[in-house]
Amino acid sequence: MDDKPMKVTLVEVAERAGVSLGSASRAMNDQGASEAMVERVRTAAVELGYRPDASGRSLRMKQTKQIAFAVADIGNPVYVEMLSAIHETVSPAGYRVVVMQTGQTAHSTAELVRTMSAGIIDAMILSPLRLDDELLAALTSAPMPIVVIGRPLPEHGIDSVSTDSAVAIGMAVDHLIDIGRTHIGFINGPLDTTPGAARQRGFVSAAQQRLASEASPIEIADDFTVAAGLIAANTLLTRAQESGTPINAIVAANDLLAIGVIRAAKNLGLRVPEDLAVTGVDNTEIGGLFQPSITSVSLGSTERAHVAAQIVLERIAPDAGHGGEVRQAHIGPTLVARESTGAADPMLTSLNTTPRQSDGTPQ
């Protein structure tokens, strides 16, 4: 015998309230019912323990009130900061944020976009680590609005919010040279990723312009993580010590790699910043709290997420079409100096270096 209670229906709510089914539906869905009618119907719903069918309601209204935020690693502090900004932007408009992990490949990201195109969400904000033709095809054919946080894609008709990682790395190099460090190495993440390729391009360009580029060692980490940064930095610093080639500064491609660099330096008996100055990218909260606090180039993560969320809200507004002009926004980098490069007051010091010229290929 099944003791599971029967689900209360809207018909029963209408009967309890003494109104028609149509009136009950309008009252429950805020669709033109009077205040007295809404109060009457909702009181009946509470008394009966009525729970609306969210999936059915979304089909009728052609909205789920859900916006997906899809990223490669939901544990990365940059994405956590973006998530908070997106939530703060869309929540007042009645939307929930659903967080999804794309995986590391462009194929897995494309699969997620195709799955989400089945009416599960109203829109998506996506920060892809890798981009290829399959993913581009999935993005351009998706029926819901998608905003990419990353490289601009106007030629594909995709809304995006970009920054310039290459310029950010150049700013870090400029800062290190300005404080007297000229033997500078670089720890990057995988080169087949969008940020890895851009940040490599930025360091090579800066080294050619301001350093003896052949004496500017580069080590590629397996990922943009603390553990990968520790391994890559240990390799680079050990090789420098054994060869007698001095390194007095390292640019890391993000703050997590920079933390790995500092840990490797301490393991090898090097002091930061006295023996080795270190810079990161992203200006994360964890980078500011780490000891020593990390000099980092902010890519405006919160601002980019906020703008992306605003674009999404505009695209899914009831009176807005999904067509129209492609929307492209750009947030420039800013360098914040802290203890890892010798800043005296890490909590208050904010140093904006002279802007470098973009090569026209943002992130």
Coordinates of C-alpha atoms in Angstrom, one line a residue:
M1 CA 0.0 0.0 0.0
D2 CA 1.3 3.4 -1.0
D3 CA 1.0 5.9 1.9
K4 CA 2.5 8.8 -0.2
P5 CA 0.1 11.8 0.1
M6 CA -1.7 12.9 -3.1
K7 CA -0.3 16.1 -4.6
V8 CA -2.6 19.1 -4.2
T9 CA -3.7 20.5 -7.6
L10 CA -4.5 24.0 -8.7
V11 CA -8.1 22.8 -9.3
E12 CA -8.5 22.1 -5.6
V13 CA -7.0 25.5 -4.7
A14 CA -9.5 27.2 -7.0
E15 CA -12.4 25.2 -5.4
R16 CA -11.2 26.2 -1.9
A17 CA -10.9 29.9 -2.9
G18 CA -14.3 29.8 -4.7
V19 CA -12.9 31.1 -7.9
S20 CA -12.4 29.7 -11.5
L21 CA -9.4 27.8 -12.4
G22 CA -8.3 30.6 -14.7
S23 CA -8.5 33.1 -11.9
A24 CA -6.5 30.9 -9.6
S25 CA -3.8 30.5 -12.3
R26 CA -3.6 34.3 -12.8
A27 CA -3.4 34.9 -9.1
M28 CA -0.6 32.3 -8.5
N29 CA 1.4 33.6 -11.5
D30 CA 1.0 37.3 -11.0
Q31 CA -0.8 37.8 -14.3
G32 CA -3.4 40.5 -13.8
A33 CA -5.4 39.3 -10.8
S34 CA -6.6 41.9 -8.3
E35 CA -4.9 42.1 -4.9
A36 CA -8.0 40.7 -3.2
M37 CA -8.0 37.7 -5.6
V38 CA -4.3 37.1 -5.1
E39 CA -4.8 37.1 -1.3
R40 CA -7.8 34.8 -1.5
V41 CA -6.1 32.2 -3.8
R42 CA -2.8 32.2 -2.0
T43 CA -4.4 31.8 1.4
A44 CA -6.2 28.7 0.0
A45 CA -2.9 27.4 -1.4
V46 CA -1.2 27.7 1.9
E47 CA -4.1 26.0 3.7
L48 CA -4.0 23.1 1.3
G49 CA -0.2 22.8 1.1
Y50 CA -0.2 23.5 -2.6
R51 CA 3.2 23.5 -4.3
P52 CA 3.4 24.9 -7.9
D53 CA 5.0 22.7 -10.6
A54 CA 8.0 24.7 -11.5
S55 CA 8.7 22.8 -14.7
G56 CA 5.1 23.2 -15.9
R57 CA 5.1 26.9 -15.0
S58 CA 8.3 27.5 -16.9
L59 CA 6.9 25.8 -20.0
R60 CA 3.7 27.8 -19.9
M61 CA 5.5 31.1 -19.4
K62 CA 8.4 30.1 -21.6
Q63 CA 10.9 31.0 -18.9
T64 CA 12.8 29.1 -16.3
K65 CA 14.1 32.2 -14.3
Q66 CA 17.5 30.5 -14.4
I67 CA 20.7 31.8 -15.8
A68 CA 23.7 29.4 -16.1
F69 CA 27.2 30.4 -15.2
A70 CA 29.6 27.9 -16.8
V71 CA 33.3 27.7 -16.2
A72 CA 36.2 25.2 -16.4
D73 CA 36.9 25.1 -12.6
I74 CA 34.2 26.2 -10.2
G75 CA 36.9 26.3 -7.4
N76 CA 39.0 29.0 -9.0
P77 CA 38.7 32.1 -6.9
V78 CA 38.3 34.3 -10.0
Y79 CA 35.1 32.4 -10.9
V80 CA 33.9 32.6 -7.4
E81 CA 34.2 36.4 -7.5
M82 CA 32.4 36.4 -10.9
L83 CA 29.6 34.3 -9.5
S84 CA 29.0 36.7 -6.7
A85 CA 28.8 39.7 -9.1
I86 CA 26.4 37.8 -11.4
H87 CA 24.1 36.8 -8.6
E88 CA 24.1 40.4 -7.2
T89 CA 23.1 41.6 -10.7
V90 CA 20.4 39.2 -11.7
S91 CA 18.8 38.3 -8.3
P92 CA 16.9 41.6 -8.0
A93 CA 15.3 40.8 -11.4
G94 CA 14.0 37.4 -10.0
Y95 CA 16.6 35.1 -11.6
R96 CA 18.6 32.3 -10.0
V97 CA 22.2 31.5 -11.0
V98 CA 23.0 27.9 -11.8
V99 CA 26.7 27.1 -11.6
M100 CA 28.1 24.5 -14.0
Q101 CA 31.6 23.1 -14.7
T102 CA 32.4 22.8 -18.3
G103 CA 35.4 20.6 -18.0
Q104 CA 38.8 21.3 -19.5
T105 CA 38.1 20.8 -23.2
A106 CA 36.3 22.8 -25.9
H107 CA 34.3 19.6 -26.7
S108 CA 33.0 19.2 -23.2
T109 CA 32.0 22.9 -23.2
A110 CA 30.2 22.5 -26.5
E111 CA 28.4 19.5 -25.1
L112 CA 27.2 21.5 -22.1
V113 CA 26.0 24.3 -24.3
R114 CA 24.0 21.9 -26.5
T115 CA 22.5 20.2 -23.4
M116 CA 21.5 23.6 -21.9
S117 CA 19.8 24.6 -25.2
A118 CA 16.9 22.3 -24.4
G119 CA 15.0 24.9 -22.4
I120 CA 16.6 24.2 -19.0
I121 CA 17.8 27.8 -18.7
D122 CA 16.9 31.2 -20.1
A123 CA 20.5 32.3 -20.8
M124 CA 24.1 31.5 -20.2
I125 CA 27.3 33.3 -19.2
L126 CA 30.3 31.3 -20.3
S127 CA 34.0 31.7 -19.6
P128 CA 35.6 29.0 -21.8
L129 CA 39.2 28.0 -21.2
R130 CA 39.6 26.7 -24.8
L131 CA 37.7 27.6 -28.0
D132 CA 37.4 25.7 -31.3
D133 CA 35.1 25.4 -34.3
E134 CA 32.8 22.9 -32.5
L135 CA 32.3 25.2 -29.6
L136 CA 31.8 28.2 -31.8
A137 CA 29.1 26.3 -33.8
A138 CA 27.4 25.4 -30.5
L139 CA 27.4 29.0 -29.4
T140 CA 26.1 30.4 -32.6
S141 CA 23.3 27.9 -32.9
A142 CA 22.1 28.0 -29.3
P143 CA 18.5 29.3 -29.0
M144 CA 19.1 31.2 -25.8
P145 CA 21.3 34.3 -25.3
I146 CA 24.9 33.5 -24.4
V147 CA 27.5 36.0 -23.2
V148 CA 31.1 35.0 -23.3
I149 CA 33.6 36.4 -20.7
G150 CA 36.8 36.1 -22.7
R151 CA 37.9 37.0 -26.1
P152 CA 35.6 39.1 -28.3
L153 CA 33.8 37.2 -31.0
P154 CA 31.9 39.9 -33.0
E155 CA 32.5 38.1 -36.3
H156 CA 30.5 35.2 -35.0
G157 CA 27.6 37.3 -33.6
I158 CA 28.4 36.4 -30.0
D159 CA 28.0 38.9 -27.1
S160 CA 31.2 39.1 -25.0
V161 CA 33.0 41.0 -22.3
S162 CA 36.8 41.0 -22.7
T163 CA 40.0 42.1 -21.1
D164 CA 43.6 42.1 -22.3
S165 CA 45.8 39.5 -20.7
A166 CA 48.8 40.3 -22.9
V167 CA 48.7 43.9 -21.8
A168 CA 48.4 42.7 -18.1
I169 CA 51.6 40.7 -18.4
G170 CA 53.3 43.7 -19.9
M171 CA 52.3 45.8 -17.0
A172 CA 53.7 43.3 -14.6
V173 CA 57.0 43.3 -16.4
D174 CA 57.1 47.1 -16.5
H175 CA 56.5 47.2 -12.7
L176 CA 59.3 44.8 -12.0
I177 CA 61.7 46.8 -14.2
D178 CA 60.6 50.0 -12.5
I179 CA 61.6 48.6 -9.1
G180 CA 65.0 47.5 -10.4
R181 CA 64.4 43.9 -11.4
T182 CA 65.8 43.0 -14.8
H183 CA 66.4 39.2 -14.6
I184 CA 62.8 38.2 -15.0
G185 CA 61.3 34.7 -15.6
F186 CA 57.8 33.7 -16.5
I187 CA 55.5 30.9 -15.2
N188 CA 52.6 30.4 -17.6
G189 CA 49.7 27.9 -17.8
P190 CA 48.9 25.7 -20.8
L191 CA 49.5 27.4 -24.1
D192 CA 46.5 25.8 -25.8
T193 CA 44.2 27.8 -23.6
T194 CA 42.9 31.3 -24.4
P195 CA 44.5 33.0 -21.3
G196 CA 47.7 31.0 -21.7
A197 CA 48.2 32.0 -25.3
A198 CA 47.5 35.7 -24.6
R199 CA 49.8 35.9 -21.5
Q200 CA 52.6 34.1 -23.4
R201 CA 52.3 36.7 -26.2
G202 CA 52.4 39.5 -23.6
F203 CA 55.5 38.3 -21.9
V204 CA 57.4 37.6 -25.1
S205 CA 56.5 41.0 -26.4
A206 CA 57.6 42.8 -23.1
A207 CA 60.8 40.8 -23.0
Q208 CA 61.7 41.7 -26.5
Q209 CA 61.0 45.4 -25.8
R210 CA 62.6 45.9 -22.4
L211 CA 64.7 42.8 -21.5
A212 CA 67.3 40.6 -23.0
S213 CA 64.7 38.2 -24.2
E214 CA 67.1 35.3 -24.6
A215 CA 67.8 35.6 -20.9
S216 CA 64.2 35.6 -19.9
P217 CA 63.4 32.0 -19.0
I218 CA 59.9 30.6 -19.4
E219 CA 58.3 27.6 -17.8
I220 CA 54.9 26.2 -18.8
A221 CA 52.9 24.7 -15.9
D222 CA 50.4 21.9 -16.5
D223 CA 47.5 24.0 -15.2
F224 CA 46.7 27.4 -13.6
T225 CA 46.8 26.0 -10.1
V226 CA 49.0 26.3 -7.0
A227 CA 50.3 22.8 -7.3
A228 CA 51.2 23.2 -11.0
G229 CA 52.9 26.6 -10.2
L230 CA 55.0 25.0 -7.4
I231 CA 56.3 22.3 -9.7
A232 CA 57.0 24.7 -12.6
A233 CA 58.7 27.3 -10.4
N234 CA 60.9 24.7 -8.7
T235 CA 62.0 23.6 -12.2
L236 CA 62.8 27.1 -13.3
L237 CA 64.5 28.3 -10.2
T238 CA 66.6 25.1 -9.8
R239 CA 67.7 25.3 -13.4
A240 CA 68.7 29.0 -12.9
Q241 CA 70.7 28.1 -9.7
E242 CA 72.5 25.2 -11.3
S243 CA 73.3 27.2 -14.5
G244 CA 74.4 30.3 -12.6
T245 CA 71.9 32.4 -14.5
P246 CA 70.4 34.9 -12.0
I247 CA 66.6 35.4 -11.6
N248 CA 65.5 38.1 -9.3
A249 CA 61.8 38.3 -10.4
I250 CA 59.1 36.0 -11.7
V251 CA 55.9 37.0 -13.5
A252 CA 53.2 34.3 -12.9
A253 CA 50.2 34.1 -15.3
N254 CA 47.7 34.1 -12.4
D255 CA 47.6 34.4 -8.6
L256 CA 47.4 30.7 -8.0
L257 CA 50.6 30.1 -9.9
A258 CA 52.2 33.0 -8.0
I259 CA 51.4 31.3 -4.7
G260 CA 53.1 28.2 -6.1
V261 CA 56.1 30.3 -7.1
I262 CA 56.4 31.8 -3.6
R263 CA 56.2 28.4 -2.0
A264 CA 58.9 27.0 -4.3
A265 CA 61.1 30.0 -3.6
K266 CA 60.9 29.5 0.2
N267 CA 61.6 25.8 -0.3
L268 CA 64.8 26.8 -2.1
G269 CA 65.9 29.3 0.6
L270 CA 64.9 32.4 -1.3
R271 CA 63.3 35.4 0.3
V272 CA 60.3 37.1 -1.3
P273 CA 60.7 39.9 -2.2
E274 CA 64.3 40.5 -1.1
D275 CA 65.8 37.7 -3.3
L276 CA 62.8 37.2 -5.7
A277 CA 60.0 39.6 -6.5
V278 CA 56.8 37.9 -7.7
T279 CA 53.7 39.2 -9.5
G280 CA 50.5 37.5 -10.4
V281 CA 47.4 38.2 -12.5
D282 CA 43.7 38.4 -11.5
N283 CA 44.0 40.3 -8.2
T284 CA 42.1 37.7 -6.3
E285 CA 41.1 38.0 -2.6
I286 CA 43.3 35.0 -1.7
G287 CA 46.3 36.7 -3.4
G288 CA 45.8 39.8 -1.2
L289 CA 45.5 37.7 2.0
F290 CA 48.5 35.4 1.3
Q291 CA 51.8 36.1 3.1
P292 CA 53.5 37.9 1.5
S293 CA 50.5 39.5 -0.2
I294 CA 50.8 39.3 -3.9
T295 CA 51.3 42.1 -6.4
S296 CA 48.8 41.4 -9.1
V297 CA 47.3 42.8 -12.2
S298 CA 43.5 43.0 -11.9
L299 CA 41.6 42.0 -15.0
G300 CA 38.4 43.4 -13.6
S301 CA 36.7 40.0 -12.9
T302 CA 33.9 41.5 -10.9
E303 CA 33.3 44.2 -13.4
R304 CA 33.3 41.8 -16.4
A305 CA 30.9 39.5 -14.7
H306 CA 28.6 42.4 -13.7
V307 CA 28.6 43.7 -17.3
A308 CA 28.0 40.2 -18.7
A309 CA 25.0 39.8 -16.4
Q310 CA 23.6 43.2 -17.5
I311 CA 23.8 42.2 -21.1
V312 CA 22.0 38.9 -20.4
L313 CA 19.2 40.7 -18.5
E314 CA 18.8 43.0 -21.5
R315 CA 18.6 40.1 -23.9
I316 CA 16.0 38.1 -22.0
A317 CA 13.8 41.1 -21.0
P318 CA 10.1 40.4 -22.0
D319 CA 10.1 43.2 -24.6
A320 CA 13.6 42.4 -26.0
G321 CA 14.4 40.3 -29.0
H322 CA 17.5 38.0 -29.1
G323 CA 18.7 39.7 -32.3
G324 CA 20.1 43.2 -32.8
E325 CA 23.7 44.5 -32.7
V326 CA 26.3 42.3 -31.1
R327 CA 27.3 43.7 -27.8
Q328 CA 31.0 43.9 -27.0
A329 CA 32.4 45.4 -23.7
H330 CA 36.0 45.7 -22.6
I331 CA 37.5 46.1 -19.1
G332 CA 41.1 47.2 -19.0
P333 CA 43.8 45.8 -16.5
T334 CA 45.1 47.6 -13.5
L335 CA 48.2 46.7 -11.5
V336 CA 48.0 46.6 -7.7
A337 CA 51.4 46.6 -5.9
R338 CA 51.7 44.5 -2.6
E339 CA 54.4 42.9 -0.4
S340 CA 55.6 40.4 -3.0
T341 CA 57.3 43.2 -4.9
G342 CA 58.2 45.3 -1.8
A343 CA 55.1 47.6 -1.4
A344 CA 55.2 49.2 2.0
D345 CA 51.5 49.3 2.6
P346 CA 49.8 46.3 0.8
M347 CA 46.3 47.1 2.0
L348 CA 46.3 50.6 0.7
T349 CA 48.8 50.8 -2.2
S350 CA 47.3 50.7 -5.6
L351 CA 49.6 51.5 -8.4
N352 CA 48.4 52.1 -11.9
T353 CA 51.2 51.9 -14.4
T354 CA 51.4 53.7 -17.7
P355 CA 49.0 51.8 -19.9
R356 CA 50.6 49.6 -22.5
Q357 CA 49.3 49.5 -26.0
S358 CA 47.2 46.5 -26.9
D359 CA 48.2 44.4 -29.9
G360 CA 44.5 44.2 -30.9
T361 CA 44.0 40.6 -29.7
P362 CA 42.3 40.8 -26.2
Q363 CA 42.4 37.7 -24.1

